Structure formats: structure tokens, C-alpha cells
Tab-separated table of C-alpha atoms in Angstrom:
chain	number	residue	atom	x	y	z
A	1	ILE	CA	32.321	-61.101	35.859
A	2	ILE	CA	29.908	-60.230	34.647
A	3	THR	CA	26.232	-60.338	36.589
A	4	LYS	CA	23.383	-61.036	35.815
A	5	LYS	CA	22.851	-57.354	36.998
A	6	HIS	CA	25.438	-56.949	34.241
A	7	LEU	CA	23.625	-58.355	31.307
A	8	THR	CA	19.876	-56.656	32.412
A	9	ILE	CA	22.247	-53.233	32.044
A	10	MET	CA	23.292	-54.434	28.921
A	11	ALA	CA	20.047	-55.253	27.890
A	12	SER	CA	17.997	-52.236	28.743
A	13	VAL	CA	21.051	-50.470	26.350
A	14	VAL	CA	20.372	-52.610	24.086
A	15	ILE	CA	16.886	-51.524	24.197
A	16	ALA	CA	16.795	-48.253	24.013
A	17	ILE	CA	19.464	-47.716	21.499
A	18	ILE	CA	16.746	-50.029	19.287
A	19	LEU	CA	14.096	-47.419	20.220
A	20	CYS	CA	15.906	-44.801	19.126
A	21	ALA	CA	16.655	-45.722	16.262
A	22	VAL	CA	13.589	-46.437	15.148
A	23	GLY	CA	12.012	-44.064	16.366
A	24	SER	CA	15.058	-41.226	14.150
A	25	ILE	CA	13.609	-43.905	11.038
A	26	ASN	CA	10.422	-43.016	11.870
A	27	THR	CA	11.105	-39.186	11.846
A	28	PHE	CA	13.244	-38.730	8.590
A	29	ALA	CA	9.928	-41.216	6.909
A	30	ASN	CA	7.411	-38.385	7.893
A	31	PHE	CA	10.084	-35.761	7.109
A	32	ASN	CA	10.173	-37.121	4.184
A	33	ARG	CA	6.879	-38.157	3.105
A	34	LYS	CA	4.531	-36.576	0.205
A	35	LEU	CA	1.143	-35.732	1.115
A	36	PRO	CA	-1.578	-35.092	-1.484
A	37	ILE	CA	-3.851	-32.290	-1.167
A	38	TYR	CA	-6.456	-32.466	1.536
A	39	CYS	CA	-8.126	-29.541	1.495
A	40	VAL	CA	-6.871	-25.951	2.056
A	41	GLU	CA	-5.854	-22.838	4.075
A	42	CYS	CA	-8.847	-20.003	3.052
A	43	GLU	CA	-9.769	-17.092	4.603
A	44	GLU	CA	-13.136	-16.528	2.522
A	45	LYS	CA	-16.374	-19.226	2.773
A	46	LYS	CA	-14.820	-21.488	-0.185
A	47	VAL	CA	-15.715	-24.940	-0.568
A	48	ALA	CA	-15.046	-27.314	-3.425
A	49	ILE	CA	-18.196	-30.241	-3.685
A	50	SER	CA	-15.831	-33.275	-6.078
A	51	PHE	CA	-17.469	-36.462	-7.131
A	52	ASP	CA	-15.591	-39.652	-7.642
A	53	ALA	CA	-17.109	-41.568	-11.472
A	54	ALA	CA	-15.839	-45.638	-11.485
A	55	TRP	CA	-18.609	-47.453	-11.615
A	56	GLY	CA	-22.650	-47.174	-12.705
A	57	ASN	CA	-24.009	-44.237	-14.328
A	58	ASP	CA	-27.358	-44.088	-12.771
A	59	ASP	CA	-27.286	-40.764	-11.220
A	60	THR	CA	-25.134	-38.116	-13.650
A	61	GLU	CA	-27.669	-36.913	-15.331
A	62	THR	CA	-29.490	-35.981	-11.977
A	63	LEU	CA	-26.616	-34.873	-10.091
A	64	ILE	CA	-26.015	-32.353	-13.539
A	65	ASN	CA	-29.680	-31.125	-13.189
A	66	ILE	CA	-29.398	-30.771	-8.513
A	67	LEU	CA	-25.812	-28.319	-9.122
A	68	LYS	CA	-27.137	-26.474	-12.616
A	69	GLU	CA	-30.110	-25.704	-9.794
A	70	TYR	CA	-27.874	-24.561	-6.652
A	71	ASP	CA	-26.043	-22.477	-9.788
A	72	ALA	CA	-22.272	-25.270	-7.760
A	73	LYS	CA	-19.414	-25.596	-10.188
A	74	ALA	CA	-19.059	-29.266	-9.196
A	75	THR	CA	-15.162	-31.306	-9.806
A	76	PHE	CA	-15.956	-35.070	-10.999
A	77	PHE	CA	-12.600	-37.336	-11.307
A	78	VAL	CA	-13.152	-40.293	-13.978
A	79	VAL	CA	-11.622	-43.384	-14.604
A	80	GLY	CA	-10.665	-43.790	-18.258
A	81	ALA	CA	-12.372	-47.036	-18.352
A	82	TRP	CA	-16.159	-44.910	-16.667
A	83	VAL	CA	-15.035	-42.838	-20.149
A	84	ASP	CA	-15.181	-45.051	-22.191
A	85	LYS	CA	-18.578	-47.458	-21.424
A	86	TYR	CA	-19.914	-42.880	-21.005
A	87	ALA	CA	-18.271	-40.906	-23.245
A	88	GLU	CA	-21.484	-38.501	-23.465
A	89	SER	CA	-21.843	-38.398	-19.645
A	90	VAL	CA	-18.422	-37.402	-19.609
A	91	LYS	CA	-19.452	-34.279	-22.506
A	92	GLN	CA	-22.349	-33.397	-20.874
A	93	LEU	CA	-20.339	-32.684	-17.140
A	94	SER	CA	-17.944	-30.498	-19.690
A	95	ASP	CA	-20.763	-28.690	-21.033
A	96	ALA	CA	-22.343	-27.796	-18.049
A	97	GLY	CA	-19.657	-25.998	-17.095
A	98	HIS	CA	-18.438	-29.129	-14.390
A	99	GLN	CA	-14.628	-29.884	-14.188
A	100	VAL	CA	-13.199	-33.453	-15.201
A	101	HIS	CA	-10.426	-34.483	-14.335
A	102	ASN	CA	-8.515	-37.731	-13.445
A	103	HIS	CA	-9.149	-41.189	-11.448
A	104	SER	CA	-7.370	-43.389	-12.700
A	105	ASN	CA	-6.784	-45.759	-16.174
A	106	THR	CA	-8.391	-49.051	-14.741
A	107	HIS	CA	-9.015	-47.811	-11.081
A	108	PRO	CA	-6.038	-49.603	-9.341
A	109	HIS	CA	-4.323	-49.574	-6.105
A	110	MET	CA	-1.963	-46.936	-7.286
A	111	PRO	CA	1.422	-48.198	-4.532
A	112	SER	CA	1.459	-51.639	-5.762
A	113	ILE	CA	1.691	-50.610	-9.432
A	114	SER	CA	5.592	-49.948	-10.989
A	115	SER	CA	6.235	-46.855	-11.311
A	116	THR	CA	5.725	-47.402	-15.551
A	117	GLN	CA	2.378	-48.419	-14.619
A	118	LYS	CA	1.332	-45.540	-13.129
A	119	LEU	CA	2.589	-42.878	-15.554
A	120	ASP	CA	0.293	-45.118	-17.687
A	121	GLU	CA	-3.192	-45.330	-15.578
A	122	LEU	CA	-2.706	-41.328	-15.358
A	123	SER	CA	-1.613	-41.006	-19.288
A	124	SER	CA	-4.089	-43.031	-20.431
A	125	CYS	CA	-7.527	-41.712	-18.107
A	126	ASN	CA	-5.846	-38.094	-19.650
A	127	GLN	CA	-5.768	-38.929	-22.698
A	128	LYS	CA	-9.266	-39.938	-23.171
A	129	ILE	CA	-11.171	-37.626	-21.155
A	130	ALA	CA	-9.171	-34.766	-23.740
A	131	SER	CA	-10.322	-36.787	-26.411
A	132	VAL	CA	-14.052	-36.080	-25.552
A	133	THR	CA	-13.885	-33.088	-23.875
A	134	GLY	CA	-10.900	-31.564	-25.298
A	135	LYS	CA	-8.934	-30.365	-21.958
A	136	THR	CA	-5.765	-32.347	-20.614
A	137	PRO	CA	-6.614	-32.845	-15.996
A	138	ASN	CA	-3.883	-31.108	-14.102
A	139	LEU	CA	-5.758	-32.799	-11.373
A	140	PHE	CA	-5.254	-36.886	-10.111
A	141	ARG	CA	-7.224	-37.984	-7.360
A	142	ALA	CA	-5.960	-41.748	-6.719
A	143	PRO	CA	-8.989	-45.013	-5.905
A	144	TYR	CA	-9.253	-45.633	-2.752
A	145	GLY	CA	-7.294	-42.581	-1.812
A	146	ASP	CA	-4.301	-44.998	-1.781
A	147	TYR	CA	-1.203	-43.202	-2.495
A	148	ASP	CA	2.176	-43.292	-2.180
A	149	ASN	CA	5.342	-41.214	-3.050
A	150	ALA	CA	5.478	-42.212	-6.564
A	151	THR	CA	2.024	-42.608	-6.965
A	152	ILE	CA	2.851	-38.587	-6.229
A	153	GLU	CA	5.946	-37.973	-7.866
A	154	ALA	CA	4.780	-39.729	-11.181
A	155	ALA	CA	1.826	-37.068	-11.388
A	156	GLU	CA	4.258	-34.727	-10.290
A	157	SER	CA	6.306	-35.225	-13.362
A	158	LEU	CA	2.513	-34.732	-15.964
A	159	GLY	CA	2.265	-31.426	-14.265
A	160	MET	CA	-0.536	-33.001	-11.700
A	161	HIS	CA	-2.009	-32.300	-8.285
A	162	VAL	CA	-3.074	-34.961	-6.514
A	163	ILE	CA	-6.409	-34.196	-4.781
A	164	GLN	CA	-7.931	-36.459	-1.467
A	165	TRP	CA	-10.144	-34.787	0.865
A	166	ASP	CA	-10.855	-33.669	3.553
A	167	VAL	CA	-14.776	-34.422	4.560
A	168	ASP	CA	-16.345	-37.650	3.051
A	169	SER	CA	-19.763	-37.889	2.780
A	170	LEU	CA	-19.327	-42.112	3.361
A	171	ASP	CA	-22.361	-42.131	1.210
A	172	TRP	CA	-21.504	-44.811	-0.438
A	173	LYS	CA	-22.112	-47.246	2.478
A	174	ASP	CA	-25.080	-49.484	3.098
A	175	ASN	CA	-26.270	-47.407	5.955
A	176	ALA	CA	-26.024	-44.027	4.597
A	177	THR	CA	-28.978	-42.244	4.345
A	178	PRO	CA	-30.016	-38.628	2.038
A	179	GLU	CA	-29.826	-37.637	5.844
A	180	SER	CA	-27.251	-38.953	7.781
A	181	ILE	CA	-24.299	-37.754	4.671
A	182	CYS	CA	-26.286	-34.104	4.594
A	183	LYS	CA	-25.545	-34.172	8.299
A	184	ARG	CA	-22.271	-35.872	8.282
A	185	VAL	CA	-21.168	-32.842	5.183
A	186	THR	CA	-22.367	-29.603	6.439
A	187	SER	CA	-21.049	-30.958	10.148
A	188	LYS	CA	-17.290	-31.193	8.915
A	189	VAL	CA	-17.371	-28.897	5.624
A	190	LYS	CA	-15.091	-25.674	6.782
A	191	ASN	CA	-12.855	-23.108	5.266
A	192	GLY	CA	-10.935	-24.507	1.892
A	193	SER	CA	-13.084	-27.934	2.403
A	194	ILE	CA	-12.417	-30.453	-0.534
A	195	VAL	CA	-15.676	-32.535	0.196
A	196	LEU	CA	-16.002	-35.778	-1.835
A	197	PHE	CA	-19.645	-37.783	-3.384
A	198	HIS	CA	-19.957	-40.012	-5.996
A	199	ASN	CA	-22.376	-40.678	-8.559
A	200	ASP	CA	-23.897	-43.493	-8.823
A	201	ALA	CA	-24.587	-43.865	-4.564
A	202	ASP	CA	-28.126	-43.858	-3.417
A	203	HIS	CA	-28.743	-42.160	-2.139
A	204	THR	CA	-27.151	-39.100	-2.425
A	205	PRO	CA	-28.781	-37.479	-5.052
A	206	GLU	CA	-31.751	-37.615	-2.243
A	207	ALA	CA	-29.164	-35.635	0.138
A	208	LEU	CA	-27.351	-33.077	-2.010
A	209	PRO	CA	-29.848	-30.260	-2.097
A	210	THR	CA	-30.037	-30.320	0.855
A	211	ILE	CA	-26.618	-29.921	1.446
A	212	LEU	CA	-26.062	-27.446	-1.686
A	213	LYS	CA	-28.909	-25.298	0.283
A	214	CYS	CA	-27.477	-25.293	4.112
A	215	LEU	CA	-24.205	-24.496	2.757
A	216	LYS	CA	-25.612	-21.783	-0.073
A	217	ASP	CA	-27.142	-19.896	3.041
A	218	GLU	CA	-23.942	-20.295	5.255
A	219	GLY	CA	-22.697	-18.175	3.041
A	220	TYR	CA	-20.315	-20.750	1.249
A	221	GLU	CA	-19.075	-20.330	-2.528
A	222	PHE	CA	-19.399	-23.181	-5.547
A	223	VAL	CA	-15.587	-23.248	-7.055
A	224	PHE	CA	-13.846	-25.874	-8.625
A	225	ILE	CA	-10.595	-28.214	-7.080
A	226	ASP	CA	-8.393	-26.086	-9.699
A	227	GLU	CA	-9.835	-22.757	-8.211
A	228	LEU	CA	-9.316	-23.530	-4.934
A	229	ILE	CA	-5.344	-24.499	-4.622
A	230	MET	CA	-2.539	-22.309	-4.767
A	231	LYS	CA	-0.437	-23.587	-7.941
A	232	GLU	CA	2.415	-22.002	-6.116
A	233	ASN	CA	4.271	-20.934	-3.195
A	234	TYR	CA	2.441	-23.343	-1.050
A	235	LYS	CA	3.412	-26.350	1.010
A	236	ASN	CA	1.209	-29.064	2.262
A	237	ASP	CA	1.094	-29.176	6.396
A	238	ASN	CA	1.758	-32.719	8.474
A	239	ASN	CA	-2.680	-32.530	7.979
A	240	GLY	CA	-2.547	-32.619	4.045
A	241	MET	CA	-3.723	-29.130	4.582
A	242	GLN	CA	-2.313	-27.359	1.333
A	243	CYS	CA	-0.602	-23.637	3.171
A	244	LYS	CA	0.722	-20.667	1.981
A	245	ILE	CA	4.588	-20.096	2.421
A	246	SER	CA	5.333	-16.319	3.347
A	247	GLU	CA	7.549	-14.787	1.835
């Protein structure tokens, strides 16, 4: 005879089995999840300054002048459509000694498009940048920071590293001020950080000189992301920090 007590026990067992199964699936999914490089394990005081360029272009030349004043290298991730509109600015960035890398061709949400479209977004943007600068990008930053395993695999198939950031200036926000941008960046930078700015945010040109001076006074060296990251014998930890694999 199956009593109410028996049913309660059986239901509890079933629920426990289901929870264990879900937990195992989540663990497996997390174990197999690919991550971009958010920052780099680094003993030296090195930091990489980066900018995303997708829409406007009013401040690009100003940013170039500020970076020159503080002898700061920067990595610019540009959209292919932005290259179409502002090829001269792309050339200016390259001629000024900065690196120009891939931010997709049309700025889509990468996980929402097919594998073929992912490859086309990457390849088309690479071709446009190379036609202006003479250099084919080997770094990719996904629009909106939105990625999945297939996006990373598409980039890797082209010999590219996928780059995120561990310090977000939030310079694009409506309530951002030069002071809030500066405080946020300088309080969060550490050895091996990758900092995100945008080339057309309202207050970035006002905040940038103070940020660069502060970091320079603290002993930080400004390097390209391509110089900061490891190319072999590395793994990304659960937070996206690129770490050297002990031999």
C-alpha cells in the first residue's frame, strides 16, 4: 500500500535526482564555456588602454593628440562600417602609432547570427582595416561585449584572440562625468588590466588626460593589448584572466 508518506518520500527523491542532474549539466556547461581575455596575469605595472569605435568620429583626432602628449599607446577596435565612413581617421590612428583591430563589420549581437555570418563579420572587417593600414588585425572585440563559444571559435579559426576588458570606464552613460570616469578607471586598474573607452563618448576627452597622468605617476606603462597578452602556454581562468601555464 502506497501511503501519502511514501509519495512524499518518492517525490523528494525525484526532485533530488532532477536537481543533481541539472547541477551536473550546469557544471558541464561551465566547464566547456569558452571565455575571451578580460585581463592578463602580470607582475609588471602594465596596462592596456583601448577604445571602441562604432558610431561617431568627432573626438578621434583629439584623442590621438592626448595620447601623444602622454606618450600612451592605445588599441582601437573599429567596426567595418566605421572604416567605410572614416577611412582617413583609421589611417591617422595607424600613422600615429596606435593599433587598429576588429570590432565586427556591422556591429551585430554575435551570438544571434549564424556561423557563416560570424566569419563574414570578422573577415570583412579585417579586409577593410588591412586595406587602409596595411595590417591585418589579430584581435577581435565583440559588439556589446556579447559572445558565445561559436563566436570565439570563429575568431580562433582566423588566428584571432577575442578581447574583453576588466575595467569599464562607463564613459557612454548619460550620467557620466569626467570625474566619475576618472575615479572609476583609476580605482580599478591593476597590473595587466585592459581598460575600455569609446572614441565618441561625451566626456572621454576631458577625463583621459587626468587618467593617463595618474596612471603614469603610479608607474604604469601603457602597452598594446597585442603586447600584453600571451600567445602560447596560457589558459583563461574562470574570470577571463589570461594566466601562464606552468611548464
